[in-house]
Amino acid sequence: MAGELLVARGTAYRLRFGGGADGIERMAASLRGVAFAPHRHDTYAVGLTLAGVQAFRYRGSSWHCLPGRWHVLHPDETHDGGAGSEEGLDYRIIYLDPALVQDALGGRALPFVADPVLEPTPASRAVADWLADIDQPLDDVQAVEMTTAVVDMLTQHARPARSAALDLEAVRRVRELLVDDPVRRHRVAEFERVAGMDRWAVARQFRAAFGTSPTRFRTLRQLDVARRLIRAGVPLGEVAVAAGFADQSHLTRMFKRAFGLTPAVWAAGVSGASADRVGDGGHVGAAVTEFDGLAEQGVADVQQG
């Protein structure tokens, strides 16, 4: 995706999504200035800084992630993010569904990494291999291998988890109900029937298993529908209705809370549309690393440094 970076209210960015799989997304980004407003998503986010400084707020503190270092964000934790210096920021990141983490851990509690900025280790170098060429499609074997690499990295750095009795099969049935039909608003009695437990147990165990609430999980699945339609060029008003939101303004509010960008700005960032579609500003030019310059060698270089 060649061309100029997009500019919006003094920021510049390019976003590119690579090959993924069910529950896995890989993205490369180039940013200049604060690009993402405070937001939260229901996935693990494991990213590697390639160039520049990544500055973000997370769990009440400010953090800076330098080239070669990793940042790890837990599901449903509010954060922002952008370039911490004038030279801009290049990074690559994996978004991983907590359900896959649960599968890899055999039902143990989700790992929580208290320090979100990490130095490279042998475990993280295995993850870096999966960020070197994000355009390479993932088959089912590779998806398992990548998930295992990320989970091993998380557990290496996580603090000891409290033991908890979880009925994973029960809450997975609730999760499947929401995945299969995220547009429809479900009643709590339906959750109780599907899970075979009371509503209070559903709420507690769903969050313990997947890192977020059933309501929040459903909203993110609605936004998955919305992103697919936006990429297909569907007008935002129609996207809102098709994804089950009250109207376009409702879609915009939920989208920005989840991704830190409005739907229109996100769409421009992934499509390479001109900057004047998303706000004032001129060409950024060579001052920011061009998106296609995030080469495979860059990942290897920062991990060896």
PDB file of C-alpha atoms in Angstrom:
ATOM      1  CA  MET A   1       0.000   0.000   0.000  1.00  0.00           C
ATOM      2  CA  ALA A   2       2.274   2.774  -1.247  1.00  0.00           C
ATOM      3  CA  GLY A   3       1.691   6.493  -1.011  1.00  0.00           C
ATOM      4  CA  GLU A   4       1.522   9.345   1.471  1.00  0.00           C
ATOM      5  CA  LEU A   5       0.546   8.904   5.073  1.00  0.00           C
ATOM      6  CA  LEU A   6      -2.877  10.180   6.019  1.00  0.00           C
ATOM      7  CA  VAL A   7      -3.194  13.295   8.169  1.00  0.00           C
ATOM      8  CA  ALA A   8      -5.947  14.089  10.667  1.00  0.00           C
ATOM      9  CA  ARG A   9      -5.853  16.912  13.208  1.00  0.00           C
ATOM     10  CA  GLY A  10      -2.067  17.047  13.316  1.00  0.00           C
ATOM     11  CA  THR A  11      -1.490  13.307  13.228  1.00  0.00           C
ATOM     12  CA  ALA A  12      -0.393  10.986  10.454  1.00  0.00           C
ATOM     13  CA  TYR A  13      -0.844   7.256  10.150  1.00  0.00           C
ATOM     14  CA  ARG A  14      -1.016   4.252   7.890  1.00  0.00           C
ATOM     15  CA  LEU A  15      -2.546   0.943   8.916  1.00  0.00           C
ATOM     16  CA  ARG A  16      -2.209  -2.356   7.079  1.00  0.00           C
ATOM     17  CA  PHE A  17      -3.763  -5.655   8.097  1.00  0.00           C
ATOM     18  CA  GLY A  18      -1.950  -8.797   7.014  1.00  0.00           C
ATOM     19  CA  GLY A  19      -2.868 -12.452   6.848  1.00  0.00           C
ATOM     20  CA  GLY A  20      -4.798 -13.708   9.856  1.00  0.00           C
ATOM     21  CA  ALA A  21      -7.068 -16.505  11.006  1.00  0.00           C
ATOM     22  CA  ASP A  22     -10.073 -16.978  13.271  1.00  0.00           C
ATOM     23  CA  GLY A  23      -9.258 -14.994  16.407  1.00  0.00           C
ATOM     24  CA  ILE A  24      -5.957 -13.649  15.020  1.00  0.00           C
ATOM     25  CA  GLU A  25      -5.179 -10.311  13.378  1.00  0.00           C
ATOM     26  CA  ARG A  26      -1.766  -8.952  12.398  1.00  0.00           C
ATOM     27  CA  MET A  27      -1.265  -5.269  11.659  1.00  0.00           C
ATOM     28  CA  ALA A  28       1.589  -2.984  10.651  1.00  0.00           C
ATOM     29  CA  ALA A  29       1.342   0.718  11.467  1.00  0.00           C
ATOM     30  CA  SER A  30       3.231   3.944  10.840  1.00  0.00           C
ATOM     31  CA  LEU A  31       2.261   6.862  13.079  1.00  0.00           C
ATOM     32  CA  ARG A  32       3.290  10.439  13.693  1.00  0.00           C
ATOM     33  CA  GLY A  33       1.786  12.236  16.673  1.00  0.00           C
ATOM     34  CA  VAL A  34      -0.936  10.836  18.906  1.00  0.00           C
ATOM     35  CA  ALA A  35      -3.058   8.762  16.558  1.00  0.00           C
ATOM     36  CA  PHE A  36      -5.309   6.674  18.783  1.00  0.00           C
ATOM     37  CA  ALA A  37      -7.723   8.135  21.326  1.00  0.00           C
ATOM     38  CA  PRO A  38      -8.301   6.181  24.567  1.00  0.00           C
ATOM     39  CA  HIS A  39      -9.996   2.912  23.677  1.00  0.00           C
ATOM     40  CA  ARG A  40     -10.200  -0.751  24.661  1.00  0.00           C
ATOM     41  CA  HIS A  41     -10.642  -3.986  22.749  1.00  0.00           C
ATOM     42  CA  ASP A  42     -11.420  -7.524  23.854  1.00  0.00           C
ATOM     43  CA  THR A  43      -8.218  -9.107  22.563  1.00  0.00           C
ATOM     44  CA  TYR A  44      -4.659  -9.396  23.746  1.00  0.00           C
ATOM     45  CA  ALA A  45      -2.435  -6.928  21.874  1.00  0.00           C
ATOM     46  CA  VAL A  46       1.232  -7.921  21.540  1.00  0.00           C
ATOM     47  CA  GLY A  47       3.295  -5.423  19.565  1.00  0.00           C
ATOM     48  CA  LEU A  48       6.919  -4.892  18.553  1.00  0.00           C
ATOM     49  CA  THR A  49       8.328  -1.383  18.046  1.00  0.00           C
ATOM     50  CA  LEU A  50      10.494  -1.200  14.917  1.00  0.00           C
ATOM     51  CA  ALA A  51      11.428   2.498  14.783  1.00  0.00           C
ATOM     52  CA  GLY A  52      10.742   5.609  16.827  1.00  0.00           C
ATOM     53  CA  VAL A  53       9.186   5.693  20.282  1.00  0.00           C
ATOM     54  CA  GLN A  54       5.751   4.338  21.129  1.00  0.00           C
ATOM     55  CA  ALA A  55       4.119   6.464  23.832  1.00  0.00           C
ATOM     56  CA  PHE A  56       0.925   5.337  25.521  1.00  0.00           C
ATOM     57  CA  ARG A  57      -1.084   5.501  28.715  1.00  0.00           C
ATOM     58  CA  TYR A  58      -2.199   2.224  30.267  1.00  0.00           C
ATOM     59  CA  ARG A  59      -3.637   1.390  33.696  1.00  0.00           C
ATOM     60  CA  GLY A  60      -3.065   4.919  34.977  1.00  0.00           C
ATOM     61  CA  SER A  61       0.595   5.291  33.954  1.00  0.00           C
ATOM     62  CA  SER A  62       2.557   6.624  30.988  1.00  0.00           C
ATOM     63  CA  TRP A  63       4.819   4.205  29.103  1.00  0.00           C
ATOM     64  CA  HIS A  64       7.404   4.417  26.329  1.00  0.00           C
ATOM     65  CA  CYS A  65       8.369   1.481  24.143  1.00  0.00           C
ATOM     66  CA  LEU A  66      11.653   1.784  22.223  1.00  0.00           C
ATOM     67  CA  PRO A  67      12.761  -0.128  19.109  1.00  0.00           C
ATOM     68  CA  GLY A  68      13.259  -3.819  19.809  1.00  0.00           C
ATOM     69  CA  ARG A  69      10.988  -3.774  22.836  1.00  0.00           C
ATOM     70  CA  TRP A  70       7.522  -5.216  23.114  1.00  0.00           C
ATOM     71  CA  HIS A  71       4.272  -3.903  24.508  1.00  0.00           C
ATOM     72  CA  VAL A  72       1.569  -6.201  25.848  1.00  0.00           C
ATOM     73  CA  LEU A  73      -1.983  -5.011  26.523  1.00  0.00           C
ATOM     74  CA  HIS A  74      -4.559  -7.121  28.329  1.00  0.00           C
ATOM     75  CA  PRO A  75      -8.132  -7.468  27.007  1.00  0.00           C
ATOM     76  CA  ASP A  76     -10.583  -4.743  28.016  1.00  0.00           C
ATOM     77  CA  GLU A  77      -7.928  -2.379  29.414  1.00  0.00           C
ATOM     78  CA  THR A  78      -8.232   1.243  28.277  1.00  0.00           C
ATOM     79  CA  HIS A  79      -5.184   2.693  26.516  1.00  0.00           C
ATOM     80  CA  ASP A  80      -4.179   5.234  23.899  1.00  0.00           C
ATOM     81  CA  GLY A  81      -1.082   5.342  21.721  1.00  0.00           C
ATOM     82  CA  GLY A  82       1.039   7.194  19.229  1.00  0.00           C
ATOM     83  CA  ALA A  83       4.509   8.381  18.325  1.00  0.00           C
ATOM     84  CA  GLY A  84       6.482   9.803  21.231  1.00  0.00           C
ATOM     85  CA  SER A  85       8.926  11.754  19.063  1.00  0.00           C
ATOM     86  CA  GLU A  86       8.925  13.812  15.881  1.00  0.00           C
ATOM     87  CA  GLU A  87      10.550  11.036  13.881  1.00  0.00           C
ATOM     88  CA  GLY A  88       7.338   9.022  14.019  1.00  0.00           C
ATOM     89  CA  LEU A  89       6.701   5.407  14.930  1.00  0.00           C
ATOM     90  CA  ASP A  90       6.694   2.070  13.109  1.00  0.00           C
ATOM     91  CA  TYR A  91       5.404  -1.040  14.821  1.00  0.00           C
ATOM     92  CA  ARG A  92       3.790  -4.383  14.133  1.00  0.00           C
ATOM     93  CA  ILE A  93       1.235  -6.041  16.347  1.00  0.00           C
ATOM     94  CA  ILE A  94      -0.751  -9.236  16.881  1.00  0.00           C
ATOM     95  CA  TYR A  95      -4.312  -9.152  18.209  1.00  0.00           C
ATOM     96  CA  LEU A  96      -5.193 -12.512  19.762  1.00  0.00           C
ATOM     97  CA  ASP A  97      -8.606 -13.711  20.919  1.00  0.00           C
ATOM     98  CA  PRO A  98      -8.552 -14.732  24.617  1.00  0.00           C
ATOM     99  CA  ALA A  99     -10.518 -17.848  23.640  1.00  0.00           C
ATOM    100  CA  LEU A 100      -7.449 -19.081  21.748  1.00  0.00           C
ATOM    101  CA  VAL A 101      -5.304 -18.348  24.793  1.00  0.00           C
ATOM    102  CA  GLN A 102      -7.720 -20.400  26.882  1.00  0.00           C
ATOM    103  CA  ASP A 103      -7.492 -23.260  24.419  1.00  0.00           C
ATOM    104  CA  ALA A 104      -3.688 -23.187  24.488  1.00  0.00           C
ATOM    105  CA  LEU A 105      -3.653 -23.107  28.303  1.00  0.00           C
ATOM    106  CA  GLY A 106      -6.123 -25.944  28.693  1.00  0.00           C
ATOM    107  CA  GLY A 107      -8.583 -23.851  30.679  1.00  0.00           C
ATOM    108  CA  ARG A 108      -6.187 -22.145  33.072  1.00  0.00           C
ATOM    109  CA  ALA A 109      -6.777 -18.506  34.001  1.00  0.00           C
ATOM    110  CA  LEU A 110      -5.809 -15.900  31.433  1.00  0.00           C
ATOM    111  CA  PRO A 111      -2.238 -14.642  31.960  1.00  0.00           C
ATOM    112  CA  PHE A 112      -1.874 -11.040  33.106  1.00  0.00           C
ATOM    113  CA  VAL A 113       1.376  -9.225  32.297  1.00  0.00           C
ATOM    114  CA  ALA A 114       1.684  -6.389  34.808  1.00  0.00           C
ATOM    115  CA  ASP A 115       4.536  -4.529  33.066  1.00  0.00           C
ATOM    116  CA  PRO A 116       3.305  -3.664  29.549  1.00  0.00           C
ATOM    117  CA  VAL A 117       6.786  -2.914  28.146  1.00  0.00           C
ATOM    118  CA  LEU A 118       9.094  -5.920  27.803  1.00  0.00           C
ATOM    119  CA  GLU A 119      12.658  -6.574  26.725  1.00  0.00           C
ATOM    120  CA  PRO A 120      13.194  -9.244  24.042  1.00  0.00           C
ATOM    121  CA  THR A 121      13.638 -12.842  25.189  1.00  0.00           C
ATOM    122  CA  PRO A 122      13.925 -16.170  23.358  1.00  0.00           C
ATOM    123  CA  ALA A 123      10.147 -16.529  23.731  1.00  0.00           C
ATOM    124  CA  SER A 124       9.491 -13.114  22.188  1.00  0.00           C
ATOM    125  CA  ARG A 125      11.848 -13.828  19.294  1.00  0.00           C
ATOM    126  CA  ALA A 126       9.591 -16.735  18.368  1.00  0.00           C
ATOM    127  CA  VAL A 127       6.697 -14.260  18.201  1.00  0.00           C
ATOM    128  CA  ALA A 128       8.773 -11.843  16.106  1.00  0.00           C
ATOM    129  CA  ASP A 129       9.049 -14.520  13.434  1.00  0.00           C
ATOM    130  CA  TRP A 130       5.286 -14.214  12.921  1.00  0.00           C
ATOM    131  CA  LEU A 131       5.552 -10.444  12.435  1.00  0.00           C
ATOM    132  CA  ALA A 132       8.348 -10.527   9.867  1.00  0.00           C
ATOM    133  CA  ASP A 133       5.994 -11.151   6.931  1.00  0.00           C
ATOM    134  CA  ILE A 134       2.452 -10.346   7.968  1.00  0.00           C
ATOM    135  CA  ASP A 135       1.170 -10.718   4.410  1.00  0.00           C
ATOM    136  CA  GLN A 136       1.870 -14.449   4.448  1.00  0.00           C
ATOM    137  CA  PRO A 137      -1.474 -16.280   4.880  1.00  0.00           C
ATOM    138  CA  LEU A 138      -1.879 -18.472   7.951  1.00  0.00           C
ATOM    139  CA  ASP A 139      -3.126 -22.038   7.609  1.00  0.00           C
ATOM    140  CA  ASP A 140      -4.595 -23.858  10.604  1.00  0.00           C
ATOM    141  CA  VAL A 141      -1.245 -25.366  11.607  1.00  0.00           C
ATOM    142  CA  GLN A 142       0.484 -21.990  11.481  1.00  0.00           C
ATOM    143  CA  ALA A 143      -2.333 -20.378  13.464  1.00  0.00           C
ATOM    144  CA  VAL A 144      -1.785 -22.924  16.246  1.00  0.00           C
ATOM    145  CA  GLU A 145       1.969 -22.392  16.145  1.00  0.00           C
ATOM    146  CA  MET A 146       1.639 -18.621  16.321  1.00  0.00           C
ATOM    147  CA  THR A 147      -0.896 -18.788  19.143  1.00  0.00           C
ATOM    148  CA  THR A 148       1.415 -21.094  21.079  1.00  0.00           C
ATOM    149  CA  ALA A 149       4.334 -18.695  20.614  1.00  0.00           C
ATOM    150  CA  VAL A 150       2.318 -15.733  21.888  1.00  0.00           C
ATOM    151  CA  VAL A 151       0.900 -17.680  24.838  1.00  0.00           C
ATOM    152  CA  ASP A 152       4.365 -18.889  25.826  1.00  0.00           C
ATOM    153  CA  MET A 153       5.570 -15.284  25.792  1.00  0.00           C
ATOM    154  CA  LEU A 154       2.601 -14.134  27.892  1.00  0.00           C
ATOM    155  CA  THR A 155       2.992 -16.865  30.490  1.00  0.00           C
ATOM    156  CA  GLN A 156       6.733 -16.219  30.760  1.00  0.00           C
ATOM    157  CA  HIS A 157       6.065 -12.647  31.880  1.00  0.00           C
ATOM    158  CA  ALA A 158       2.729 -13.060  33.681  1.00  0.00           C
ATOM    159  CA  ARG A 159       2.334 -12.912  37.409  1.00  0.00           C
ATOM    160  CA  PRO A 160       0.977 -16.097  39.050  1.00  0.00           C
ATOM    161  CA  ALA A 161      -2.730 -16.468  38.385  1.00  0.00           C
ATOM    162  CA  ARG A 162      -5.285 -17.126  41.069  1.00  0.00           C
ATOM    163  CA  SER A 163      -6.945 -20.494  40.719  1.00  0.00           C
ATOM    164  CA  ALA A 164     -10.623 -20.344  39.854  1.00  0.00           C
ATOM    165  CA  ALA A 165     -13.192 -23.002  39.073  1.00  0.00           C
ATOM    166  CA  LEU A 166     -14.443 -22.267  35.567  1.00  0.00           C
ATOM    167  CA  ASP A 167     -17.033 -24.141  33.570  1.00  0.00           C
ATOM    168  CA  LEU A 168     -15.408 -23.359  30.243  1.00  0.00           C
ATOM    169  CA  GLU A 169     -17.783 -25.425  28.158  1.00  0.00           C
ATOM    170  CA  ALA A 170     -20.732 -23.507  29.606  1.00  0.00           C
ATOM    171  CA  VAL A 171     -19.385 -20.036  28.908  1.00  0.00           C
ATOM    172  CA  ARG A 172     -18.104 -21.127  25.506  1.00  0.00           C
ATOM    173  CA  ARG A 173     -21.708 -21.883  24.580  1.00  0.00           C
ATOM    174  CA  VAL A 174     -22.628 -18.308  25.506  1.00  0.00           C
ATOM    175  CA  ARG A 175     -19.689 -17.033  23.479  1.00  0.00           C
ATOM    176  CA  GLU A 176     -20.725 -19.099  20.445  1.00  0.00           C
ATOM    177  CA  LEU A 177     -24.262 -17.713  20.713  1.00  0.00           C
ATOM    178  CA  LEU A 178     -22.896 -14.168  20.509  1.00  0.00           C
ATOM    179  CA  VAL A 179     -20.464 -14.972  17.689  1.00  0.00           C
ATOM    180  CA  ASP A 180     -23.187 -16.636  15.621  1.00  0.00           C
ATOM    181  CA  ASP A 181     -25.615 -13.713  15.947  1.00  0.00           C
ATOM    182  CA  PRO A 182     -23.988 -10.528  17.263  1.00  0.00           C
ATOM    183  CA  VAL A 183     -26.536  -8.221  15.648  1.00  0.00           C
ATOM    184  CA  ARG A 184     -29.451  -9.471  17.749  1.00  0.00           C
ATOM    185  CA  ARG A 185     -29.749  -8.275  21.347  1.00  0.00           C
ATOM    186  CA  HIS A 186     -29.864 -11.357  23.568  1.00  0.00           C
ATOM    187  CA  ARG A 187     -31.786 -11.706  26.833  1.00  0.00           C
ATOM    188  CA  VAL A 188     -30.035 -12.770  30.015  1.00  0.00           C
ATOM    189  CA  ALA A 189     -32.474 -15.685  30.348  1.00  0.00           C
ATOM    190  CA  GLU A 190     -31.074 -17.022  27.072  1.00  0.00           C
ATOM    191  CA  PHE A 191     -27.561 -16.956  28.535  1.00  0.00           C
ATOM    192  CA  GLU A 192     -28.798 -18.839  31.597  1.00  0.00           C
ATOM    193  CA  ARG A 193     -30.479 -21.478  29.451  1.00  0.00           C
ATOM    194  CA  VAL A 194     -27.488 -21.971  27.149  1.00  0.00           C
ATOM    195  CA  ALA A 195     -24.927 -22.043  29.967  1.00  0.00           C
ATOM    196  CA  GLY A 196     -26.975 -23.984  32.485  1.00  0.00           C
ATOM    197  CA  MET A 197     -26.028 -21.557  35.267  1.00  0.00           C
ATOM    198  CA  ASP A 198     -27.514 -18.412  36.781  1.00  0.00           C
ATOM    199  CA  ARG A 199     -26.897 -14.970  35.333  1.00  0.00           C
ATOM    200  CA  TRP A 200     -24.422 -13.978  38.040  1.00  0.00           C
ATOM    201  CA  ALA A 201     -22.254 -17.008  37.369  1.00  0.00           C
ATOM    202  CA  VAL A 202     -22.437 -16.340  33.630  1.00  0.00           C
ATOM    203  CA  ALA A 203     -21.235 -12.757  34.096  1.00  0.00           C
ATOM    204  CA  ARG A 204     -18.372 -13.705  36.419  1.00  0.00           C
ATOM    205  CA  GLN A 205     -17.190 -16.779  34.542  1.00  0.00           C
ATOM    206  CA  PHE A 206     -17.438 -15.211  31.085  1.00  0.00           C
ATOM    207  CA  ARG A 207     -15.137 -12.367  32.143  1.00  0.00           C
ATOM    208  CA  ALA A 208     -12.733 -14.745  33.875  1.00  0.00           C
ATOM    209  CA  ALA A 209     -12.551 -16.939  30.778  1.00  0.00           C
ATOM    210  CA  PHE A 210     -12.442 -14.312  28.031  1.00  0.00           C
ATOM    211  CA  GLY A 211     -11.289 -11.090  29.690  1.00  0.00           C
ATOM    212  CA  THR A 212     -14.444  -9.069  29.044  1.00  0.00           C
ATOM    213  CA  SER A 213     -18.198  -9.056  29.648  1.00  0.00           C
ATOM    214  CA  PRO A 214     -20.802 -10.676  27.374  1.00  0.00           C
ATOM    215  CA  THR A 215     -22.143  -7.231  26.453  1.00  0.00           C
ATOM    216  CA  ARG A 216     -18.730  -5.894  25.549  1.00  0.00           C
ATOM    217  CA  PHE A 217     -17.913  -9.074  23.622  1.00  0.00           C
ATOM    218  CA  ARG A 218     -21.106  -8.711  21.577  1.00  0.00           C
ATOM    219  CA  THR A 219     -20.319  -5.067  20.791  1.00  0.00           C
ATOM    220  CA  LEU A 220     -16.883  -6.019  19.462  1.00  0.00           C
ATOM    221  CA  ARG A 221     -18.428  -8.710  17.272  1.00  0.00           C
ATOM    222  CA  GLN A 222     -20.857  -6.100  15.914  1.00  0.00           C
ATOM    223  CA  LEU A 223     -17.836  -3.961  15.127  1.00  0.00           C
ATOM    224  CA  ASP A 224     -16.239  -6.919  13.335  1.00  0.00           C
ATOM    225  CA  VAL A 225     -19.309  -6.949  11.084  1.00  0.00           C
ATOM    226  CA  ALA A 226     -18.998  -3.191  10.642  1.00  0.00           C
ATOM    227  CA  ARG A 227     -15.308  -3.347   9.687  1.00  0.00           C
ATOM    228  CA  ARG A 228     -15.972  -6.003   7.045  1.00  0.00           C
ATOM    229  CA  LEU A 229     -18.711  -3.860   5.511  1.00  0.00           C
ATOM    230  CA  ILE A 230     -16.609  -0.686   5.671  1.00  0.00           C
ATOM    231  CA  ARG A 231     -13.774  -2.448   3.844  1.00  0.00           C
ATOM    232  CA  ALA A 232     -16.295  -3.493   1.196  1.00  0.00           C
ATOM    233  CA  GLY A 233     -17.204   0.166   0.630  1.00  0.00           C
ATOM    234  CA  VAL A 234     -20.682   0.094   2.177  1.00  0.00           C
ATOM    235  CA  PRO A 235     -21.866   3.588   3.267  1.00  0.00           C
ATOM    236  CA  LEU A 236     -21.578   4.140   7.013  1.00  0.00           C
ATOM    237  CA  GLY A 237     -25.296   4.689   7.525  1.00  0.00           C
ATOM    238  CA  GLU A 238     -26.023   1.293   5.997  1.00  0.00           C
ATOM    239  CA  VAL A 239     -23.167  -0.274   7.953  1.00  0.00           C
ATOM    240  CA  ALA A 240     -24.682   0.939  11.225  1.00  0.00           C
ATOM    241  CA  VAL A 241     -28.045  -0.668  10.506  1.00  0.00           C
ATOM    242  CA  ALA A 242     -26.578  -3.926   9.194  1.00  0.00           C
ATOM    243  CA  ALA A 243     -24.323  -4.289  12.246  1.00  0.00           C
ATOM    244  CA  GLY A 244     -27.190  -3.709  14.677  1.00  0.00           C
ATOM    245  CA  PHE A 245     -26.403  -0.191  15.899  1.00  0.00           C
ATOM    246  CA  ALA A 246     -29.124   2.384  16.477  1.00  0.00           C
ATOM    247  CA  ASP A 247     -27.703   4.791  13.890  1.00  0.00           C
ATOM    248  CA  GLN A 248     -24.442   6.058  12.427  1.00  0.00           C
ATOM    249  CA  SER A 249     -23.613   8.188  15.472  1.00  0.00           C
ATOM    250  CA  HIS A 250     -24.034   5.135  17.714  1.00  0.00           C
ATOM    251  CA  LEU A 251     -21.687   3.167  15.439  1.00  0.00           C
ATOM    252  CA  THR A 252     -19.153   6.002  15.527  1.00  0.00           C
ATOM    253  CA  ARG A 253     -19.159   6.189  19.338  1.00  0.00           C
ATOM    254  CA  MET A 254     -18.702   2.452  19.770  1.00  0.00           C
ATOM    255  CA  PHE A 255     -16.077   2.242  17.020  1.00  0.00           C
ATOM    256  CA  LYS A 256     -13.926   4.982  18.534  1.00  0.00           C
ATOM    257  CA  ARG A 257     -14.175   3.433  22.001  1.00  0.00           C
ATOM    258  CA  ALA A 258     -12.906   0.142  20.589  1.00  0.00           C
ATOM    259  CA  PHE A 259     -10.255   1.289  18.100  1.00  0.00           C
ATOM    260  CA  GLY A 260      -9.385   4.886  18.988  1.00  0.00           C
ATOM    261  CA  LEU A 261     -10.428   6.168  15.543  1.00  0.00           C
ATOM    262  CA  THR A 262     -13.759   7.038  13.952  1.00  0.00           C
ATOM    263  CA  PRO A 263     -15.033   4.673  11.237  1.00  0.00           C
ATOM    264  CA  ALA A 264     -14.310   7.238   8.506  1.00  0.00           C
ATOM    265  CA  VAL A 265     -10.728   7.825   9.637  1.00  0.00           C
ATOM    266  CA  TRP A 266     -10.113   4.087  10.108  1.00  0.00           C
ATOM    267  CA  ALA A 267     -11.492   3.392   6.623  1.00  0.00           C
ATOM    268  CA  ALA A 268      -9.146   5.961   5.108  1.00  0.00           C
ATOM    269  CA  GLY A 269      -6.207   4.553   7.055  1.00  0.00           C
ATOM    270  CA  VAL A 270      -6.667   1.038   5.722  1.00  0.00           C
ATOM    271  CA  SER A 271      -7.640   2.029   2.175  1.00  0.00           C
ATOM    272  CA  GLY A 272      -4.933   4.588   1.407  1.00  0.00           C
ATOM    273  CA  ALA A 273      -7.482   7.303   0.658  1.00  0.00           C
ATOM    274  CA  SER A 274      -6.297  10.894   0.379  1.00  0.00           C
ATOM    275  CA  ALA A 275      -5.656  12.928   3.499  1.00  0.00           C
ATOM    276  CA  ASP A 276      -8.325  15.510   2.764  1.00  0.00           C
ATOM    277  CA  ARG A 277     -10.983  12.889   3.404  1.00  0.00           C
ATOM    278  CA  VAL A 278     -10.109  12.734   7.080  1.00  0.00           C
ATOM    279  CA  GLY A 279      -9.141  16.250   8.081  1.00  0.00           C
ATOM    280  CA  ASP A 280      -6.876  19.191   7.464  1.00  0.00           C
ATOM    281  CA  GLY A 281      -3.219  18.803   6.644  1.00  0.00           C
ATOM    282  CA  GLY A 282      -0.822  18.410   3.775  1.00  0.00           C
ATOM    283  CA  HIS A 283       1.595  15.780   2.629  1.00  0.00           C
ATOM    284  CA  VAL A 284       3.775  14.262   5.298  1.00  0.00           C
ATOM    285  CA  GLY A 285       6.424  13.110   2.862  1.00  0.00           C
ATOM    286  CA  ALA A 286       9.661  11.453   3.831  1.00  0.00           C
ATOM    287  CA  ALA A 287       9.643  12.779   7.409  1.00  0.00           C
ATOM    288  CA  VAL A 288       7.666   9.680   8.398  1.00  0.00           C
ATOM    289  CA  THR A 289       8.714   6.187   7.357  1.00  0.00           C
ATOM    290  CA  GLU A 290       6.596   5.089   4.413  1.00  0.00           C
ATOM    291  CA  PHE A 291       4.330   2.238   5.295  1.00  0.00           C
ATOM    292  CA  ASP A 292       5.718  -0.191   2.753  1.00  0.00           C
ATOM    293  CA  GLY A 293       9.187   0.363   4.206  1.00  0.00           C
ATOM    294  CA  LEU A 294       8.359  -1.876   7.151  1.00  0.00           C
ATOM    295  CA  ALA A 295      10.413  -4.714   5.716  1.00  0.00           C
ATOM    296  CA  GLU A 296      10.971  -8.164   7.110  1.00  0.00           C
ATOM    297  CA  GLN A 297      14.581  -7.257   7.863  1.00  0.00           C
ATOM    298  CA  GLY A 298      13.403  -4.506  10.223  1.00  0.00           C
ATOM    299  CA  VAL A 299      11.840  -7.050  12.564  1.00  0.00           C
ATOM    300  CA  ALA A 300      14.983  -9.151  12.579  1.00  0.00           C
ATOM    301  CA  ASP A 301      17.226  -6.131  13.131  1.00  0.00           C
ATOM    302  CA  VAL A 302      15.457  -4.834  16.235  1.00  0.00           C
ATOM    303  CA  GLN A 303      15.322  -8.299  17.798  1.00  0.00           C
ATOM    304  CA  GLN A 304      19.044  -8.780  17.316  1.00  0.00           C
ATOM    305  CA  GLY A 305      19.944  -5.337  18.635  1.00  0.00           C
TER     306      GLY A 305
END
